[in-house]
Amino acid sequence: MRNRWYNRLLLSYFPILIVAISTIIFISFFVVSEISKKEAERANQISTKYVADTMESTLRGVEQMMLKEMASNSDFGDFFVPKANADPRIVQYQASNDLKRFSTNQFLIHSVYLYRFSDKLVLTQTSAGPLDDFRDKAFILKQTSDSPYIGWTPVRKYSEFQTDPEEQVITLSKQAMLPFGNEGIVVINVRVSELMRMVGEMVNSQLTFMEIWSKDGLIYPPNLDESSPELHSASRKVLSEMSSDYLGWRFVSGLKAGQLFGWVSFISYMWIGIGSLIIILCIVYIIYITRKNYKPIELILSRIQEYQQKSLQQGKAFDEFSFIEKALENLIDQTNRYEKRYKEDLLLHRKQFFQKLIEGDREISRNQWKTQMEQLQLEYDFTSLCVSAAEIDGYPGFSRTYNDRDQNLLKFALTNVIQEFAKQEGLSIWAEWISSQRLGILYMFKHEEQREAEHLVRMSELFREWVQTNLKLSITIGIGSLSDRLGGIRPSYLEADSLLRHKLQLGKGKVAVYTEPAANKADGAFEYYQKISSAVQYFRLTNEAWSEVLGDVFRHMKDEYLEDEDIRTLVDYLIHMLSRELDELPDSLKRQWQEEIYPSLSKYMEEAETVDALAETLIDHLSELYRHYVEIRESKGQLAMLGEMRKYIEENYANPDLSLAHLSDKFDVNAKYLSQLFKEQFGMKFVDFLVNLRMEEAKRLLLETDDSIQDIAEKVGYTHGISFGRTFKKIVGTTPGDYRKVM
């Protein structure tokens, strides 16, 4: 029992050993057999054809991959034929990612780019721009001319950027989109160096030579030219020559004289020696690996046997292989779930720890910092720290423009872009979205020369410009002060947050560094509310001083460095006061406010970039409303008539026959038009005005006299006490008698 599994494992390897020995002996006999010159020539031809076919099949494969990608990838179709409702930035971003993925999957590909005929736009793996700014403009013009390259071009030099070294490539271009190709072209560049490296791996330079010629001259070997003496040596014998119509290349190969037969003889002895060595190594390895592995296997199988005996005692069937397979499946499944959960928890823990740092819940030591950052798999070494915050401007509009998926994609892009900029500058950063519209960034400086504020501002400005140019988003960045200790993270963030809370003072779409405010905040808001109430009152009374008072309010806001939230609260209060006052003004004025001015002001409050711009827009809109209001007030004839009519009503409200028809006859005005004028001037219907007037007089008489309810009803214009009581209860909420008792 002790060595049973050891012997079983040892014996299980012997069939492999026998097969290995038999195979080596068989190969040795055939290798040592006669190798003639004729067979060598044939082998050379096969080798040459293999090289040529490999080159053709490889490049045909690249071409087929490109055609398949163009036919199946909807992102390329959206780029060449833009949809009306599609965001061009997202389309270009996704198509660029597809180009990058396509070139990454094929090591031969140097680069791929798209050219669109409609607007002469070139999209590469990393950028998009007009044709005039593209370095490979000459090739595109050649392909769009009357004599373009057909198939693969001759070897040419190419680089995507001015700073990149030029590299030899061959190029293939195809019309897009399939099947007509009227929208643009797709250009794919293949590295000649990689193709030649493949040839070098397939050619044994010790025994044979290989030359590849194009229309422009020698391509391979890369270190020779047409005048090299080695190409004209008498010891070289050309055995095969063939051409590729697909590539336009000519393949020439042969043997290097004086080495073939010596090589054949050496191979015979070499295989015998290798065979003997392999047999010895196999025996040694089998014994070693069996001794090494049999103990854990024995332990595992012993446990399985124990479990098997328990199962048999319980009357259950047992299969060793099923048991092992099930155990492995459970282990793999648990491992996958654990890894997935670990990654999700890691991201969550990073965000939570970042939030704790900027909230400053508790002071942490350097050792705690190092331990926590290592657990989160983040950089921890620093000499100084700084926090900045990048906020998306006009976030309500951003939310309306993009769905949740696009918002998350753009935020992910912003995080990656700032990390790339920091990496280029040699900085260590940690970026987390701390709210829906704000990205918190913790900079960790390791060197003294990186501590300069100008260095950080320059990088942040480059980041802001990139986002505005490529993602068409406006962001404002606030940068806090540097600190040498971990406790300075919270104050640095508060400084950056303070800058973002004063965007109306500083301006949106900028990079700002924290300095002490030039002015103190206001002690209270009472003065602002008082001035706003005065301005609204002046507006109501058509006093032109309202605009001067509002201008003074905004100047004080600017001088006292109010936060954006406070400014918007005061503007909301102003709009509320105006809305309340306008309820009592003519309907045409209210309609202009509700349908035109108020929606425009509400929208602009979200988009305003500075206090001055907000003040100018607000005063301009109110000035337009004010002009309309003055025009109405200046209608002297109507005002005079309505004033006289109101005086008549107040003197004759006790007349039971007083009605719109009565007033129409009295003042010779159409009853319907009179009703409209009355409502526009006094803010209520004629009936409501008359009833309110009568009820106020009735309440006075109930409290100041001892007259009966019927007498009071007749004095205020009601012939029947019942109708008076019903109307009084409807307006006042109680009967006339109860009112007199309670009051």
XYZ file of C-alpha atoms in Angstrom:
743
model
C 0.000 0.000 0.000
C 2.829 2.365 0.822
C 4.389 2.395 -2.692
C 1.328 1.478 -4.719
C 0.652 4.980 -6.076
C 4.351 5.589 -6.553
C 4.709 2.419 -8.686
C 1.505 3.205 -10.590
C 2.713 6.711 -11.370
C 6.181 5.459 -12.331
C 4.839 2.758 -14.671
C 2.437 5.208 -16.297
C 5.402 7.118 -17.773
C 7.089 4.128 -19.428
C 4.837 4.064 -22.532
C 5.871 7.659 -23.156
C 9.508 6.665 -22.771
C 9.133 3.803 -25.250
C 7.393 6.053 -27.789
C 10.104 8.701 -27.401
C 12.931 6.175 -27.935
C 11.197 4.595 -30.949
C 10.559 7.966 -32.538
C 14.150 9.121 -32.065
C 15.534 5.885 -33.599
C 13.134 6.147 -36.533
C 14.065 9.752 -37.218
C 17.768 8.971 -36.861
C 17.601 6.256 -39.554
C 15.865 8.572 -42.008
C 18.094 11.533 -41.278
C 21.267 9.488 -41.808
C 19.929 8.261 -45.194
C 21.343 9.545 -48.437
C 20.906 13.267 -49.024
C 21.650 14.127 -52.598
C 22.299 17.406 -54.249
C 19.126 17.049 -56.258
C 17.089 16.703 -53.087
C 18.890 19.730 -51.669
C 17.900 21.779 -54.719
C 14.332 20.569 -54.416
C 14.294 21.436 -50.734
C 15.632 24.875 -51.586
C 12.850 25.454 -54.111
C 10.269 24.339 -51.591
C 11.805 26.641 -48.997
C 11.738 29.578 -51.407
C 8.137 28.880 -52.368
C 7.273 28.572 -48.698
C 8.808 31.968 -47.975
C 6.966 33.561 -50.902
C 3.672 31.881 -50.004
C 4.077 32.870 -46.375
C 4.615 36.509 -47.341
C 1.577 36.430 -49.640
C -0.688 34.611 -47.189
C 0.367 36.876 -44.328
C -0.396 40.058 -46.249
C -3.565 38.576 -47.733
C -4.597 37.764 -44.186
C -4.000 41.378 -43.171
C -6.036 42.536 -46.166
C -8.889 40.118 -45.389
C -8.887 41.194 -41.745
C -9.174 44.816 -42.818
C -12.021 44.081 -45.279
C -13.848 42.020 -42.672
C -13.442 44.771 -40.073
C -14.744 47.420 -42.488
C -17.712 45.243 -43.424
C -18.699 44.299 -39.872
C -17.680 47.254 -37.702
C -20.553 49.720 -37.354
C -18.248 52.344 -35.790
C -16.380 52.727 -39.109
C -19.687 52.994 -40.943
C -20.831 55.726 -38.541
C -17.552 57.589 -39.185
C -17.726 57.523 -42.997
C -21.506 58.067 -43.121
C -22.331 60.163 -40.020
C -25.791 59.833 -38.525
C -27.817 62.954 -37.956
C -28.325 62.383 -34.213
C -24.843 60.980 -33.480
C -22.213 62.928 -31.530
C -19.140 63.158 -33.867
C -16.770 63.144 -30.884
C -18.105 59.811 -29.601
C -18.086 58.334 -33.126
C -14.448 59.417 -33.674
C -13.442 58.194 -30.220
C -14.978 54.729 -30.773
C -13.607 54.404 -34.339
C -10.140 55.439 -33.108
C -10.313 52.781 -30.380
C -11.261 50.189 -33.014
C -8.248 51.199 -35.128
C -6.004 50.847 -32.104
C -7.477 47.435 -31.283
C -7.114 46.277 -34.900
C -3.426 47.276 -35.121
C -2.681 45.837 -31.670
C -4.051 42.420 -32.642
C -1.646 42.147 -35.595
C 2.038 42.713 -34.829
C 2.858 43.347 -38.517
C 0.681 46.444 -38.663
C 2.524 49.706 -38.119
C -0.545 51.945 -38.294
C -4.048 52.300 -39.732
C -5.944 55.478 -40.522
C -9.201 56.540 -42.184
C -9.761 59.401 -44.641
C -13.269 60.795 -45.222
C -13.973 62.462 -48.573
C -16.876 64.599 -47.333
C -14.875 66.897 -45.039
C -11.260 65.761 -45.767
C -10.876 64.500 -42.204
C -8.146 62.023 -41.272
C -8.713 59.754 -38.238
C -5.722 57.886 -36.817
C -5.341 55.651 -33.784
C -4.557 58.631 -31.586
C -5.948 61.762 -33.205
C -8.242 63.319 -35.787
C -7.464 66.278 -37.992
C -7.747 67.871 -41.419
C -5.856 66.494 -44.387
C -3.670 69.593 -44.722
C -2.163 68.951 -41.279
C -1.544 65.234 -41.908
C 2.011 64.106 -42.583
C 0.980 61.414 -45.087
C -1.001 63.891 -47.193
C 1.006 63.127 -50.370
C 0.043 59.450 -50.280
C -3.664 60.233 -49.829
C -3.587 62.675 -52.737
C -1.886 59.973 -54.843
C -4.631 57.469 -53.957
C -7.380 59.946 -54.823
C -5.755 60.890 -58.151
C -6.222 59.255 -61.541
C -3.200 56.958 -61.079
C -3.371 55.455 -57.570
C -1.327 52.506 -56.330
C -3.059 49.184 -57.009
C -2.467 46.597 -54.306
C 0.536 46.905 -52.002
C 2.833 49.849 -52.617
C 6.612 49.637 -52.968
C 8.618 50.097 -49.804
C 8.280 53.648 -48.515
C 9.134 55.624 -45.380
C 6.356 56.688 -43.015
C 5.821 58.119 -39.555
C 2.607 59.402 -37.985
C 4.042 62.339 -36.073
C 6.821 64.808 -36.813
C 8.740 63.691 -33.759
C 8.591 59.974 -34.605
C 11.443 58.362 -36.589
C 10.515 57.285 -40.086
C 10.074 53.559 -40.637
C 9.969 51.486 -43.816
C 6.468 50.222 -44.593
C 4.400 48.886 -47.439
C 0.899 50.284 -47.743
C -2.472 49.037 -48.896
C -5.489 51.292 -49.326
C -9.119 50.348 -49.877
C -12.138 52.411 -50.823
C -14.787 52.774 -48.096
C -17.488 51.974 -47.420
C -18.269 48.700 -49.110
C -19.503 47.958 -51.735
C -19.192 51.257 -53.668
C -16.424 53.020 -51.755
C -17.638 56.558 -52.292
C -17.185 57.819 -48.720
C -13.416 57.590 -48.193
C -10.408 55.311 -48.010
C -8.843 53.047 -45.403
C -5.033 52.980 -45.289
C -3.039 50.225 -43.572
C 0.753 50.315 -43.176
C 2.729 47.121 -42.577
C 6.239 47.112 -41.118
C 8.806 45.914 -43.624
C 11.204 45.136 -40.754
C 8.733 42.598 -39.306
C 8.264 40.933 -42.697
C 12.021 40.694 -43.142
C 12.355 39.310 -39.624
C 9.903 36.556 -40.587
C 12.019 35.795 -43.639
C 15.130 35.697 -41.459
C 13.473 33.159 -39.147
C 12.599 30.933 -42.136
C 16.053 31.092 -43.823
C 19.172 29.330 -42.538
C 21.887 31.833 -43.367
C 24.635 29.285 -42.592
C 23.660 27.025 -45.514
C 21.542 29.082 -47.860
C 21.001 32.626 -48.957
C 17.783 34.450 -49.796
C 17.291 37.692 -51.729
C 14.030 39.593 -52.150
C 13.829 42.239 -54.867
C 11.128 44.800 -55.491
C 10.714 47.164 -58.433
C 12.783 49.717 -56.521
C 15.664 47.383 -55.659
C 16.871 44.953 -52.982
C 14.715 44.534 -49.857
C 16.312 41.508 -48.162
C 18.912 41.121 -46.720
C 18.322 44.557 -45.163
C 22.027 45.204 -44.506
C 23.092 44.890 -48.188
C 22.582 46.980 -51.278
C 22.876 46.191 -54.994
C 26.569 47.075 -55.098
C 27.612 44.786 -52.211
C 30.395 42.300 -53.207
C 28.624 39.530 -51.345
C 25.783 39.546 -53.896
C 28.244 38.926 -56.747
C 30.386 36.227 -55.063
C 31.212 33.181 -57.213
C 30.630 30.861 -54.216
C 26.918 31.608 -54.295
C 24.824 29.325 -56.490
C 21.278 30.349 -57.380
C 18.953 27.336 -57.245
C 15.500 28.860 -57.438
C 13.844 32.094 -58.502
C 10.163 32.997 -58.449
C 7.967 36.109 -58.535
C 4.835 37.154 -56.650
C 2.225 38.945 -58.766
C 0.355 39.904 -55.602
C 3.320 41.692 -54.012
C 5.366 42.547 -57.084
C 8.435 40.994 -55.440
C 11.037 38.567 -56.840
C 12.468 35.832 -54.577
C 15.972 34.492 -55.334
C 17.653 31.762 -53.228
C 20.412 29.158 -53.354
C 23.103 27.311 -51.404
C 26.408 28.476 -50.052
C 28.999 26.147 -51.624
C 31.406 24.016 -49.539
C 29.124 23.519 -46.534
C 26.301 21.247 -47.659
C 27.986 17.832 -47.422
C 29.827 18.659 -44.234
C 26.512 19.697 -42.751
C 24.842 16.393 -43.826
C 27.603 14.317 -42.229
C 27.445 16.369 -39.055
C 23.663 15.935 -38.855
C 23.978 12.128 -38.927
C 26.225 12.039 -35.869
C 24.334 14.855 -34.203
C 21.024 12.993 -34.224
C 22.610 9.861 -32.778
C 24.143 11.908 -29.977
C 20.932 13.857 -29.384
C 18.918 10.615 -29.310
C 21.187 9.045 -26.712
C 21.164 12.218 -24.619
C 17.385 12.450 -24.770
C 16.958 8.855 -23.614
C 19.221 9.449 -20.611
C 17.488 12.732 -19.757
C 14.045 11.112 -20.045
C 14.971 8.357 -17.612
C 16.480 10.798 -15.130
C 13.571 13.215 -15.397
C 10.891 10.525 -15.003
C 12.497 9.189 -11.825
C 12.975 12.719 -10.448
C 9.513 14.017 -11.204
C 7.838 10.838 -9.963
C 9.678 11.039 -6.628
C 8.797 14.713 -6.349
C 5.101 14.436 -7.158
C 3.979 11.116 -5.747
C 3.732 12.263 -2.101
C 1.060 15.018 -2.568
C -0.829 12.766 -4.961
C -0.731 9.955 -2.415
C -2.090 12.338 0.244
C -4.912 13.543 -1.991
C -5.890 10.034 -3.032
C -5.776 8.820 0.573
C -8.321 11.486 1.482
C -10.446 10.556 -1.508
C -10.358 6.906 -0.412
C -11.448 7.887 3.092
C -14.352 9.838 1.624
C -15.125 6.881 -0.672
C -15.297 4.458 2.261
C -17.689 6.798 4.124
C -19.889 7.053 1.017
C -19.938 3.267 0.569
C -20.860 2.806 4.222
C -23.800 5.160 3.678
C -24.835 3.221 0.574
C -23.938 5.967 -1.916
C -22.241 5.385 -5.279
C -18.830 7.010 -5.610
C -16.830 8.032 -8.683
C -13.294 9.307 -8.046
C -13.039 11.282 -11.273
C -16.464 12.886 -10.848
C -15.557 13.853 -7.306
C -12.254 15.458 -8.427
C -13.928 17.207 -11.361
C -16.688 18.616 -9.175
C -14.198 19.759 -6.540
C -12.071 21.519 -9.172
C -15.109 23.176 -10.742
C -16.226 24.486 -7.350
C -12.714 25.725 -6.606
C -12.442 27.528 -9.959
C -15.908 29.037 -9.562
C -15.113 30.284 -6.060
C -11.810 31.719 -7.265
C -13.498 33.608 -10.124
C -16.168 35.025 -7.815
C -13.537 36.030 -5.320
C -11.424 37.821 -7.951
C -14.437 39.665 -9.322
C -15.603 40.718 -5.889
C -12.077 41.679 -4.886
C -11.752 44.025 -7.880
C -15.135 45.619 -7.178
C -14.324 46.009 -3.481
C -10.918 47.465 -4.330
C -12.473 50.245 -6.420
C -15.057 50.925 -3.707
C -12.422 50.998 -0.950
C -10.297 53.395 -2.991
C -13.197 55.787 -3.357
C -14.156 55.508 0.325
C -10.585 56.119 1.512
C -10.233 59.091 -0.850
C -13.479 60.526 0.535
C -12.209 60.120 4.104
C -8.982 61.907 3.244
C -10.677 64.989 1.815
C -13.290 65.004 4.592
C -10.501 64.854 7.181
C -12.365 62.567 9.585
C -9.200 61.598 11.430
C -5.449 62.139 11.290
C -3.457 59.201 9.897
C 0.217 58.416 10.349
C 2.754 57.712 7.633
C 2.747 54.008 8.487
C -1.050 53.819 8.307
C -0.932 55.699 4.993
C 1.659 53.289 3.560
C -0.252 50.211 4.732
C -3.580 51.459 3.367
C -2.141 52.540 0.005
C -0.359 49.205 -0.452
C -3.633 47.400 0.183
C -5.309 49.620 -2.419
C -2.405 48.984 -4.856
C -1.559 52.682 -5.143
C 1.601 54.781 -4.951
C 2.318 55.999 -1.437
C 5.750 57.674 -1.447
C 5.759 61.507 -1.430
C 7.588 64.561 -0.159
C 4.591 66.879 -0.558
C 0.891 66.668 -1.439
C -1.605 68.842 -3.267
C -5.309 68.450 -4.056
C -7.096 69.859 -7.066
C -10.700 69.483 -8.215
C -11.969 69.471 -11.807
C -15.672 70.255 -12.243
C -17.820 69.876 -15.369
C -19.365 73.279 -16.166
C -23.088 73.426 -16.892
C -23.725 69.961 -15.489
C -27.568 70.070 -15.867
C -27.084 70.605 -19.611
C -24.473 67.846 -19.678
C -26.962 65.459 -18.029
C -29.672 66.346 -20.548
C -27.348 65.935 -23.548
C -25.864 62.524 -22.719
C -27.443 59.326 -21.429
C -26.015 57.472 -18.426
C -23.774 55.239 -20.543
C -22.228 58.158 -22.436
C -21.792 60.136 -19.214
C -19.893 57.260 -17.601
C -17.802 56.840 -20.738
C -16.823 60.525 -20.796
C -16.028 60.525 -17.077
C -13.874 57.422 -17.537
C -12.089 59.197 -20.387
C -11.471 62.273 -18.202
C -9.927 60.104 -15.464
C -7.638 58.331 -17.928
C -6.596 61.544 -19.667
C -5.497 63.301 -16.461
C -3.543 60.188 -15.492
C -1.807 60.168 -18.878
C -0.893 63.856 -18.583
C 0.471 63.267 -15.088
C 2.446 60.253 -16.296
C 4.044 62.339 -19.043
C 5.066 64.898 -16.422
C 6.479 62.192 -14.125
C 3.856 62.836 -11.414
C 2.028 60.316 -9.245
C -1.680 61.068 -8.942
C -4.824 59.522 -7.530
C -8.086 60.599 -9.193
C -11.605 59.730 -8.005
C -15.080 61.086 -8.846
C -16.232 62.503 -5.511
C -19.571 63.702 -6.889
C -21.536 63.446 -10.094
C -19.806 66.476 -11.615
C -16.529 66.799 -9.694
C -13.273 64.855 -10.089
C -10.923 64.986 -7.098
C -7.190 64.696 -7.875
C -4.480 64.059 -5.276
C -0.953 64.897 -6.502
C 1.971 63.188 -4.764
C 5.285 64.940 -5.444
C 8.479 62.957 -4.962
C 11.049 65.540 -6.074
C 11.589 69.142 -5.063
C 11.642 70.409 -8.652
C 8.055 69.175 -9.122
C 6.735 71.389 -6.307
C 6.536 74.537 -8.432
C 2.943 75.765 -8.802
C 3.596 76.827 -12.400
C 4.419 73.223 -13.269
C 1.057 71.986 -11.958
C -0.883 74.870 -13.513
C 0.681 74.224 -16.918
C -0.242 70.550 -16.829
C -3.794 71.332 -15.654
C -4.195 73.900 -18.444
C -3.073 71.343 -21.034
C -5.584 68.875 -19.596
C -8.397 71.467 -19.699
C -7.604 72.427 -23.305
C -7.482 68.775 -24.380
C -10.898 68.090 -22.867
C -12.393 71.201 -24.479
C -10.910 70.381 -27.899
C -11.478 66.640 -28.063
C -14.499 66.010 -25.826
C -16.150 69.419 -26.371
C -16.618 69.815 -22.615
C -15.887 72.864 -20.475
C -14.258 72.141 -17.125
C -13.024 74.420 -14.359
C -10.048 73.337 -12.251
C -9.251 74.608 -8.766
C -5.818 73.896 -7.248
C -5.210 73.969 -3.490
C -1.981 74.678 -1.625
C 0.897 72.230 -1.230
C 1.462 70.485 2.098
C 4.254 68.303 3.497
C 1.957 66.278 5.748
C -1.084 64.067 5.321
C -3.162 66.391 7.496
C -2.860 69.037 4.772
C -5.040 67.054 2.331
C -8.317 68.327 3.802
C -7.294 72.041 3.849
C -5.910 71.757 0.305
C -9.191 70.277 -0.918
C -11.219 72.971 0.852
C -9.150 75.606 -0.946
C -9.799 73.942 -4.314
C -13.484 73.604 -3.393
C -13.608 77.314 -2.484
C -12.375 78.221 -5.961
C -15.067 76.104 -7.604
C -17.718 77.724 -5.394
C -16.693 81.107 -6.843
C -16.794 80.264 -10.553
C -19.047 83.228 -11.227
C -16.334 85.465 -9.760
C -13.344 83.716 -11.374
C -14.960 82.622 -14.652
C -15.747 79.135 -15.984
C -13.447 77.006 -18.133
C -10.279 78.137 -16.322
C -7.503 76.858 -14.082
C -7.302 78.737 -10.762
C -4.757 78.493 -7.939
C -5.910 79.302 -4.412
C -4.866 82.584 -2.834
C -6.307 84.465 0.120
C -9.565 86.254 -0.929
C -9.102 89.935 -1.690
C -12.292 90.887 0.197
C -14.214 89.532 3.158
C -17.587 87.917 2.788
C -20.685 89.895 3.723
C -21.794 89.710 7.340
C -25.362 88.928 6.319
C -27.863 88.807 3.464
C -30.354 91.334 4.932
C -28.870 94.252 3.023
C -29.159 92.371 -0.277
C -32.764 91.351 0.347
C -33.667 94.918 1.283
C -32.098 96.348 -1.888
C -33.743 93.690 -4.058
C -37.146 94.502 -2.494
C -36.532 98.198 -3.182
C -35.607 97.483 -6.800
C -38.767 95.414 -7.299
C -40.859 98.163 -5.696
C -39.270 100.779 -7.981
C -40.007 98.496 -10.926
C -43.644 98.199 -9.838
C -43.946 101.970 -9.514
C -42.205 102.533 -12.896
C -39.308 104.271 -11.196
C -36.224 103.908 -13.415
C -33.978 103.766 -10.348
C -34.631 99.989 -10.194
C -31.819 99.231 -12.687
C -29.336 101.339 -10.720
C -30.245 99.552 -7.479
C -29.816 96.126 -9.134
C -26.468 97.171 -10.594
C -25.369 98.230 -7.114
C -26.452 94.813 -5.740
C -24.286 92.946 -8.250
C -21.317 95.261 -7.621
C -21.539 94.445 -3.923
C -21.729 90.724 -4.732
C -18.499 91.020 -6.645
C -16.716 93.176 -4.047
C -17.720 90.930 -1.162
C -16.673 87.737 -3.035
C -19.976 85.914 -2.618
C -20.154 82.232 -3.448
C -22.012 81.051 -6.552
C -24.751 79.458 -4.444
C -25.379 82.702 -2.543
C -25.497 84.689 -5.794
C -27.979 82.296 -7.356
C -30.100 82.337 -4.176
C -30.323 86.134 -4.329
C -31.193 86.042 -8.031
C -33.875 83.418 -7.297
C -35.255 85.735 -4.614
C -35.341 88.611 -7.107
C -37.189 86.470 -9.655
C -39.632 85.288 -6.972
C -40.381 88.852 -5.903
C -40.919 89.912 -9.507
C -43.217 86.945 -10.156
C -45.311 87.853 -7.132
C -45.564 91.518 -8.152
C -46.386 90.649 -11.752
C -49.383 88.573 -10.621
C -51.128 91.869 -9.889
C -50.225 93.471 -13.247
C -51.954 93.134 -16.643
C -52.155 89.676 -18.271
C -50.035 90.644 -21.273
C -47.194 91.582 -18.949
C -47.517 88.293 -17.026
C -47.557 86.280 -20.261
C -44.397 87.998 -21.469
C -42.744 87.183 -18.146
C -43.912 83.564 -17.939
C -43.461 82.574 -21.597
C -40.385 84.537 -22.667
C -38.321 86.231 -19.983
C -38.563 83.786 -17.047
C -37.592 80.633 -19.092
C -34.719 82.524 -20.721
C -33.417 83.756 -17.352
C -33.710 80.295 -15.763
C -31.699 78.726 -18.563
C -29.041 81.419 -18.528
C -28.547 81.116 -14.760
C -27.197 77.591 -15.390
C -24.883 78.734 -18.187
C -23.680 82.113 -16.870
C -19.892 82.269 -16.687
C -19.347 85.484 -14.681
C -21.234 87.783 -12.309
C -20.979 90.640 -14.829
C -22.506 88.525 -17.590
C -25.296 87.370 -15.267
C -26.048 90.956 -14.184
C -25.996 92.264 -17.763
C -28.359 89.558 -19.032
C -30.744 89.930 -16.104
C -30.970 93.725 -16.411
C -31.380 93.489 -20.220
C -34.324 91.085 -19.873
C -35.964 93.155 -17.159
C -35.447 96.322 -19.190
C -37.424 94.786 -22.019
C -40.201 93.861 -19.584
C -40.052 97.341 -18.043
C -40.518 99.043 -21.433
C -43.637 96.958 -22.034
C -44.922 97.796 -18.566
C -44.391 101.537 -19.069
C -46.245 101.395 -22.392
C -49.231 99.892 -20.616
C -49.128 102.437 -17.810
C -48.919 105.267 -20.299
C -52.296 104.382 -21.818
C -53.817 107.501 -20.198
C -57.323 107.258 -21.595
C -57.899 103.746 -20.307
C -56.318 104.513 -16.942
C -58.434 107.628 -16.505
C -61.609 105.779 -17.433
C -60.796 102.818 -15.170
C -59.958 105.207 -12.313
C -63.280 106.982 -12.716
C -65.041 103.623 -12.973
C -63.395 102.394 -9.752
C -64.444 105.587 -7.948
C -68.017 105.110 -9.183
C -68.063 101.492 -7.938
C -66.703 102.490 -4.526
C -69.437 105.176 -4.209
C -72.323 103.034 -5.516
C -71.485 99.517 -4.329
C -74.738 99.533 -2.283
C -76.798 99.699 -5.491
C -78.252 96.200 -6.079
C -78.393 96.857 -9.844
C -74.638 97.563 -10.109
C -73.221 95.177 -12.774
C -71.026 95.076 -15.880
C -74.077 95.868 -18.007
C -74.828 98.883 -15.793
C -71.207 100.123 -16.096
C -71.271 99.479 -19.851
C -74.300 101.736 -20.239
C -72.880 104.302 -17.816
C -69.449 104.649 -19.498
C -70.474 103.680 -23.057
C -67.993 100.765 -23.299
C -68.509 97.200 -24.545
C -69.170 94.946 -21.533
C -66.760 92.176 -22.670
C -63.943 94.659 -23.389
C -64.663 96.413 -20.100
C -64.308 93.101 -18.221
C -60.922 92.459 -19.851
C -59.627 95.979 -19.061
C -60.834 95.682 -15.478
C -59.023 92.386 -14.951
C -55.770 93.620 -16.567
C -55.739 96.797 -14.457
C -56.901 95.488 -11.068
C -55.763 91.864 -11.312
C -59.227 90.394 -10.621
C -62.678 90.099 -12.163
C -65.287 92.854 -11.706
C -67.563 90.535 -9.711
C -64.758 89.566 -7.308
C -63.799 93.228 -6.874
C -67.410 94.245 -6.104
C -68.009 91.322 -3.719
C -64.769 91.976 -1.806
C -65.715 95.674 -1.495
C -69.184 94.819 -0.182
C -67.855 92.183 2.259
C -65.288 94.575 3.724
C -68.013 97.159 4.356
C -70.288 94.444 5.778
C -67.575 93.342 8.243
C -67.134 96.961 9.349
C -70.881 97.397 9.914
C -71.126 94.093 11.804
C -68.409 95.170 14.221
C -69.162 98.896 14.576
C -73.016 99.007 14.536
C -75.934 97.158 16.064
C -77.880 97.029 12.759
C -79.659 93.812 11.895
C -78.298 91.379 9.308
C -81.079 92.365 6.859
C -80.305 96.081 7.268
C -76.595 95.505 6.699
C -77.401 93.378 3.640
C -79.428 96.203 2.116
C -76.713 98.767 2.919
C -74.089 96.758 1.000
C -76.281 96.049 -2.067
C -78.220 92.816 -1.276
C -82.005 92.836 -1.277
C -82.283 89.487 0.494
C -80.481 88.577 3.695
C -80.202 84.915 2.634
C -78.138 85.665 -0.464
C -76.010 88.072 1.601
C -75.360 85.408 4.284
C -74.443 82.772 1.684
C -71.993 85.119 -0.043
C -70.509 86.305 3.296
C -69.836 82.722 4.472
C -68.256 81.836 1.133
C -65.873 84.788 1.264
C -65.156 85.123 5.015
C -65.604 81.488 6.044
C -68.332 81.999 8.637
C -71.850 83.424 8.851
C -72.407 87.147 9.578
C -73.886 86.337 13.013
C -70.981 84.100 14.049
C -68.530 86.655 12.761
C -70.097 89.377 14.949
C -69.996 87.077 18.013
C -66.408 85.907 17.560
C -64.877 89.203 16.510
